[in-house]
Coordinates of N, CA and C in Angstrom, one line a residue:
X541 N 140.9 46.3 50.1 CA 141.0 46.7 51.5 C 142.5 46.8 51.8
X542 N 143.0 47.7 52.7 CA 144.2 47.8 53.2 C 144.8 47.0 53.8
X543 N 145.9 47.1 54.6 CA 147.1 46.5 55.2 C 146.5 46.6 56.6
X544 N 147.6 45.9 57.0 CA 148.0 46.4 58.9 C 148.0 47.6 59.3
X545 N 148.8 48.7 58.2 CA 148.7 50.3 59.0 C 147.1 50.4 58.9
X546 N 146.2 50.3 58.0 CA 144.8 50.5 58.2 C 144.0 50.2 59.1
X547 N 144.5 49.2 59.1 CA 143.4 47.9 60.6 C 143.9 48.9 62.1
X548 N 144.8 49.0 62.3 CA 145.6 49.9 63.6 C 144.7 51.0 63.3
X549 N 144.9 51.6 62.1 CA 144.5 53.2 62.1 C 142.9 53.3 62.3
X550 N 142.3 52.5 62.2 CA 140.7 52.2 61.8 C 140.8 52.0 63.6
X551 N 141.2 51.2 64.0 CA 140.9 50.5 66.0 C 140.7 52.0 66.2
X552 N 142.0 53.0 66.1 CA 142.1 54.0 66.4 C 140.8 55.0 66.5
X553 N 140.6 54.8 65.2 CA 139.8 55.8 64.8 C 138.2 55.5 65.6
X554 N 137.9 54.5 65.7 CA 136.7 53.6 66.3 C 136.8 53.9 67.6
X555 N 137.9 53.5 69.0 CA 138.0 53.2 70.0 C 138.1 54.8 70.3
X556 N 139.0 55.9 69.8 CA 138.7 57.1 70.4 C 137.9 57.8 69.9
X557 N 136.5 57.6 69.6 CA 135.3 58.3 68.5 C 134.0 57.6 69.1
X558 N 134.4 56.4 69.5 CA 133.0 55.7 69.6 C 132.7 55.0 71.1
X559 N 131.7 55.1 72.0 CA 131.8 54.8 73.5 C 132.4 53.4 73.3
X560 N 133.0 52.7 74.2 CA 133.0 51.4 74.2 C 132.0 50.7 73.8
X561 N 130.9 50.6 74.3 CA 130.3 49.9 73.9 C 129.6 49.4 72.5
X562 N 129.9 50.4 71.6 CA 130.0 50.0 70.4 C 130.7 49.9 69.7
X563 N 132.4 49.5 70.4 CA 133.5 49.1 69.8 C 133.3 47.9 69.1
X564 N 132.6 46.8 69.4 CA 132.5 45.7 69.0 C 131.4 45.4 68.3
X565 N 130.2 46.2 68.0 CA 128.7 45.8 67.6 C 129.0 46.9 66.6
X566 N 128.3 45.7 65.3 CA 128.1 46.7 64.1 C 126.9 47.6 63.6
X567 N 127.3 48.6 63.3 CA 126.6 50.0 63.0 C 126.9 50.9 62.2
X568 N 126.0 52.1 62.1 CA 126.1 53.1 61.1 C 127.7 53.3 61.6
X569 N 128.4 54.0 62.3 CA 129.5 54.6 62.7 C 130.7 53.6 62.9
X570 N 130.2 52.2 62.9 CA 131.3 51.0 63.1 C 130.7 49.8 62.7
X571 N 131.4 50.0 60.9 CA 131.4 48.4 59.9 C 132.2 47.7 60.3
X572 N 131.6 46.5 61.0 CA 132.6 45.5 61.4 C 132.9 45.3 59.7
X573 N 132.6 45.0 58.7 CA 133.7 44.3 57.5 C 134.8 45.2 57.4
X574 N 135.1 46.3 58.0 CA 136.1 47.0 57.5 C 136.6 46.9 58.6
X575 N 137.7 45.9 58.4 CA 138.8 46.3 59.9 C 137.8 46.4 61.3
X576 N 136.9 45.3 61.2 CA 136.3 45.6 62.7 C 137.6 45.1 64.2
X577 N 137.1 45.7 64.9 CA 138.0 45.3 66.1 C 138.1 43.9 66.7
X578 N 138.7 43.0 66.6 CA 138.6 41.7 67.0 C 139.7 41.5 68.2
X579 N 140.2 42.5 68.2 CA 141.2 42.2 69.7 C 140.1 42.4 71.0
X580 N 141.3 41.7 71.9 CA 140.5 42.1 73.3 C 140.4 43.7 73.7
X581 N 139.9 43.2 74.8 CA 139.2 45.1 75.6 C 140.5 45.8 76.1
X582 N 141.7 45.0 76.2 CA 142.9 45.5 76.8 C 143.6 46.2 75.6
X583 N 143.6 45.7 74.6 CA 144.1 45.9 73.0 C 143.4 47.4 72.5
X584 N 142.0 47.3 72.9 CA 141.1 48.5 72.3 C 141.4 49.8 73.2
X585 N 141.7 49.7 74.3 CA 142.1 50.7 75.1 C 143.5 51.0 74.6
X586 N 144.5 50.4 74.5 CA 145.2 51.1 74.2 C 145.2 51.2 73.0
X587 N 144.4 50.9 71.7 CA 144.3 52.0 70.5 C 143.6 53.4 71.2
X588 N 142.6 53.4 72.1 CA 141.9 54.6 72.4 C 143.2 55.4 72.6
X589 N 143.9 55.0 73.4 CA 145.0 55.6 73.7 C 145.5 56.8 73.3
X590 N 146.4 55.6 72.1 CA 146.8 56.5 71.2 C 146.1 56.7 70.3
X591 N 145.0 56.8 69.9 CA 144.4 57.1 69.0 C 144.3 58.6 69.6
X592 N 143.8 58.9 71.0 CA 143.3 60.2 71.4 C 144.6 60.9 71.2
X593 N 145.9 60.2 71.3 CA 147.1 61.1 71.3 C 147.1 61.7 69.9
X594 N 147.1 60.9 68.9 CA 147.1 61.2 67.4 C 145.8 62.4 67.1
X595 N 144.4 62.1 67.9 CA 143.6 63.3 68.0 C 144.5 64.5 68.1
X596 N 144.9 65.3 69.1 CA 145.4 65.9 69.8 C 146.8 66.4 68.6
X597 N 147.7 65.5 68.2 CA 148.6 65.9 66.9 C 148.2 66.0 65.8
X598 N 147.1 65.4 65.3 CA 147.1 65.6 63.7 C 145.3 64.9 63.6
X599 N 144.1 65.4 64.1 CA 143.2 65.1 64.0 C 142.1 64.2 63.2
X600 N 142.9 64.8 61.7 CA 142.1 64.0 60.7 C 142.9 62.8 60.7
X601 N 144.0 61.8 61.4 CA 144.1 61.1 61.5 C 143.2 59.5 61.7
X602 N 141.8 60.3 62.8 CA 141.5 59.1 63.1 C 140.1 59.9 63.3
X603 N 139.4 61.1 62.4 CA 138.3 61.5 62.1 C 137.4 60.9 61.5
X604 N 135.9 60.5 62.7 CA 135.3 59.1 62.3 C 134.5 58.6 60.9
X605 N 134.8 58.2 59.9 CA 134.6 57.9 58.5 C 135.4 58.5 57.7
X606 N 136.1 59.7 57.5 CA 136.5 60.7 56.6 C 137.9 60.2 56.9
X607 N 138.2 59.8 58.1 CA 140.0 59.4 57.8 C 140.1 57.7 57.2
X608 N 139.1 57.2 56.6 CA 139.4 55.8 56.2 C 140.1 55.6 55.2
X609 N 141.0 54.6 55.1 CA 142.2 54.5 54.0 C 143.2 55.7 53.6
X610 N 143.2 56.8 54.7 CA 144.2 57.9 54.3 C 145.5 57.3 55.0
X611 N 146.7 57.4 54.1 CA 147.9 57.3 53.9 C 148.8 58.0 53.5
X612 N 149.2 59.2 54.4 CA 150.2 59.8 54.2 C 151.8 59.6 55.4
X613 N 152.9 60.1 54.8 CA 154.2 59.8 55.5 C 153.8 60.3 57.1
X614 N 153.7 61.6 57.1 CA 153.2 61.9 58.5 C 152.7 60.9 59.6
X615 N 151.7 60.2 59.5 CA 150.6 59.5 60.1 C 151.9 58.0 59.9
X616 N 152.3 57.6 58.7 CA 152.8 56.3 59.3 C 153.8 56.8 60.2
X617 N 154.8 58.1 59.9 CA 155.9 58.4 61.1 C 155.3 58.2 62.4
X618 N 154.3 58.6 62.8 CA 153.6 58.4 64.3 C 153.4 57.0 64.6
X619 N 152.4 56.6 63.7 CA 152.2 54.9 63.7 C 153.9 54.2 64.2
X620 N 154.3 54.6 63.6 CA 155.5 53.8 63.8 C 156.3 53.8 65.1
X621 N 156.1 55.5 65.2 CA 156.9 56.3 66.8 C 156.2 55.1 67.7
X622 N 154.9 55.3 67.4 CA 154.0 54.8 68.4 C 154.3 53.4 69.1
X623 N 154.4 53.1 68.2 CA 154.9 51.0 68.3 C 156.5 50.9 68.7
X624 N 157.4 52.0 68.4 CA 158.8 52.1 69.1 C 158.9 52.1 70.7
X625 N 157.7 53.4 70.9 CA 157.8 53.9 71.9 C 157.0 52.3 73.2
X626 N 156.4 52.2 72.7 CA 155.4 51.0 73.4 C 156.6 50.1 73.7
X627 N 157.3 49.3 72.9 CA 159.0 48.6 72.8 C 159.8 49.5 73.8
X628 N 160.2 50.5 73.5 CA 160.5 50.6 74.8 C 160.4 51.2 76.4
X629 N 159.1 51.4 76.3 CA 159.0 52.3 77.8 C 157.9 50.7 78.2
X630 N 157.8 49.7 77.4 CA 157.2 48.9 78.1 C 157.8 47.1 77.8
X631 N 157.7 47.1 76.6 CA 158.6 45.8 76.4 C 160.4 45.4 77.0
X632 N 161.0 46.5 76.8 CA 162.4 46.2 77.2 C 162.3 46.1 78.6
X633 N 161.6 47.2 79.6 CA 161.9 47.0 80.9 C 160.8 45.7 81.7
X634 N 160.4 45.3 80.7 CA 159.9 43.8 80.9 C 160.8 42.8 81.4
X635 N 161.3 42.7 79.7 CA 162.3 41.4 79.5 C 163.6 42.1 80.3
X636 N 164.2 43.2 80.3 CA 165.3 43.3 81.5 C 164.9 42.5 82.7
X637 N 163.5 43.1 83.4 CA 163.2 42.5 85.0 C 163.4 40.7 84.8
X638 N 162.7 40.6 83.8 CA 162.7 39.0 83.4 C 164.1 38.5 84.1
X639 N 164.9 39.1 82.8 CA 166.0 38.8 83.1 C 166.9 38.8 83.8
X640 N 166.5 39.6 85.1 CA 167.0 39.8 86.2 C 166.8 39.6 87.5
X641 N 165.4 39.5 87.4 CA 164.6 38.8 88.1 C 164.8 36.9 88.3
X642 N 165.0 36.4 87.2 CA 164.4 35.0 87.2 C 166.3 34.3 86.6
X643 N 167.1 34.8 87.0 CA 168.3 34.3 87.1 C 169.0 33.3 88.0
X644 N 169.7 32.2 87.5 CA 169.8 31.4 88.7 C 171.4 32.7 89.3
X645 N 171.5 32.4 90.5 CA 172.5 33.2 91.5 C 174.0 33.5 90.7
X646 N 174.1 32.1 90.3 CA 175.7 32.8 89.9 C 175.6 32.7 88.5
X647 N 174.9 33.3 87.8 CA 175.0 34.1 86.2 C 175.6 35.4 86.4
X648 N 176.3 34.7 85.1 CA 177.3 36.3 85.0 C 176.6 37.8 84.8
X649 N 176.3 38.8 84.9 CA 175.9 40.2 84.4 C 176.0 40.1 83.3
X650 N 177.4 39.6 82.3 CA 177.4 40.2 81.4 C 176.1 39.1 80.1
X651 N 176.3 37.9 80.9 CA 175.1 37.2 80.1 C 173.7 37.9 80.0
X652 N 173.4 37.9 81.1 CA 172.3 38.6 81.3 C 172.1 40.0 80.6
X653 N 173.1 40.8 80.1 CA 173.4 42.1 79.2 C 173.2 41.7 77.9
X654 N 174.2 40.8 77.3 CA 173.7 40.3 76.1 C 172.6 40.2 75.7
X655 N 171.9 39.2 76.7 CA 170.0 38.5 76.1 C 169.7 39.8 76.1
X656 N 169.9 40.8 77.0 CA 168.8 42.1 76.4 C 169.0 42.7 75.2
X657 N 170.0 42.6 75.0 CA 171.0 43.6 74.0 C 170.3 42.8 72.8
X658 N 170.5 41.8 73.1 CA 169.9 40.5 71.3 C 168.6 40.6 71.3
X659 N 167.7 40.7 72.6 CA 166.6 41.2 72.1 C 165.8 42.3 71.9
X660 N 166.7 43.7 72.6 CA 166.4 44.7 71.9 C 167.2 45.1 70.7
X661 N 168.3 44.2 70.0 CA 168.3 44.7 68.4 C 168.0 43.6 67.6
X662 N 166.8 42.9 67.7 CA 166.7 42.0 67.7 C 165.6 42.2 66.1
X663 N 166.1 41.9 64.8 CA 165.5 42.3 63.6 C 164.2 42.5 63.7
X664 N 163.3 41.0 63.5 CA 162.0 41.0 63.9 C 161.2 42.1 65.0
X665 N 162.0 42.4 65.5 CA 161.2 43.7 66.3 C 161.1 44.9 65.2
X666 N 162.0 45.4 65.2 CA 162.0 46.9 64.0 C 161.2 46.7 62.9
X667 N 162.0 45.1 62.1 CA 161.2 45.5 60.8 C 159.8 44.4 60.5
X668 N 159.3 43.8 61.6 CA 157.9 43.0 61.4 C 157.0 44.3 62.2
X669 N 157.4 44.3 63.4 CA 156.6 44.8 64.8 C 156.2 46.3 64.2
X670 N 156.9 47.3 63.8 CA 157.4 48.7 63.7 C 157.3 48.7 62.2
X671 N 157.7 47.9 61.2 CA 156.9 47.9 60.0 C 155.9 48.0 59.6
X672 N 155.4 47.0 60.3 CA 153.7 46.5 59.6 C 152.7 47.2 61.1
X673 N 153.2 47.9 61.8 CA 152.4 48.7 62.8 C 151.9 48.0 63.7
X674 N 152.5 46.8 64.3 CA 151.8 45.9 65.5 C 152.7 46.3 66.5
X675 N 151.2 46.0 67.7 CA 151.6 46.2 69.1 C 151.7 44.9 69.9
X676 N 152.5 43.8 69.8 CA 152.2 42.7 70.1 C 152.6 42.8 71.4
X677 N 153.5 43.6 71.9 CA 153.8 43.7 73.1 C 152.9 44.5 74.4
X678 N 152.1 44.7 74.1 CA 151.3 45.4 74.4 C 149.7 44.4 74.6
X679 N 150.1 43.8 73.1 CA 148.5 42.6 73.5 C 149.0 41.3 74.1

């Protein structure tokens, strides 16, 4: 069985192919032993997400049984986009507000600049998160 890019690529493939309702119940069209979906319903919608986006760019991506175990550079470049893009149109302007938000009064700016700065170049994001194709920020 495959990795992490599979497990993502499979939600995908499942969540924009198959009604909800049989996102989680096993069947002809969805073997839970293979990469069944075990995240929550918030998790599965946004594979639908992107999964339907990846429809839309490159189809046999996440075409229901015939794209299983396919691995080409293409598809992880998106996988990858995908989980960048999530980082930052949704995780940084998080942790910014956090951090701007929940400051006691007389902290400097520039502290408050740094923590963002250390945690958006922050290793473990690029090469765990964006590596191995997790959206933790997101679940």
């Amino acid at each position: 069985m495959h990795g992490d890019f599979e497990a993502q690529r499979h939600w995908m493939e499942i969540t924009s192919n198959l009604p909800t309702d049989q996102w989680y119940v096993h069947g002809p069209k969805n073997d839970l032993q293979y990469w069944g979906l075990d995240y929550p319903p918030l998790t599965a919608y946004h594979m639908m997400t992107v999964g339907l986006i990846a429809k839309k760019v490159n189809p046999d991506v996440v075409e229901l049984g015939s794209s299983r175990g396919i691995e080409r550079p293409d598809i992880k470049f998106f996988m990858r986009f995908s989980v960048l893009f999530m980082d930052i149109f949704l995780f940084l302007p998080a942790a910014t507000a956090y951090f701007i938000f929940s400051r006691p009064q007389k902290t400097d700016e520039i502290i408050i600049l740094n923590s963002i700065m250390v945690i958006a170049t922050y290793p473990g994001i690029m090469l765990i998160d964006n590596g191995h194709f997790q959206y933790p920020f997101v679940n």
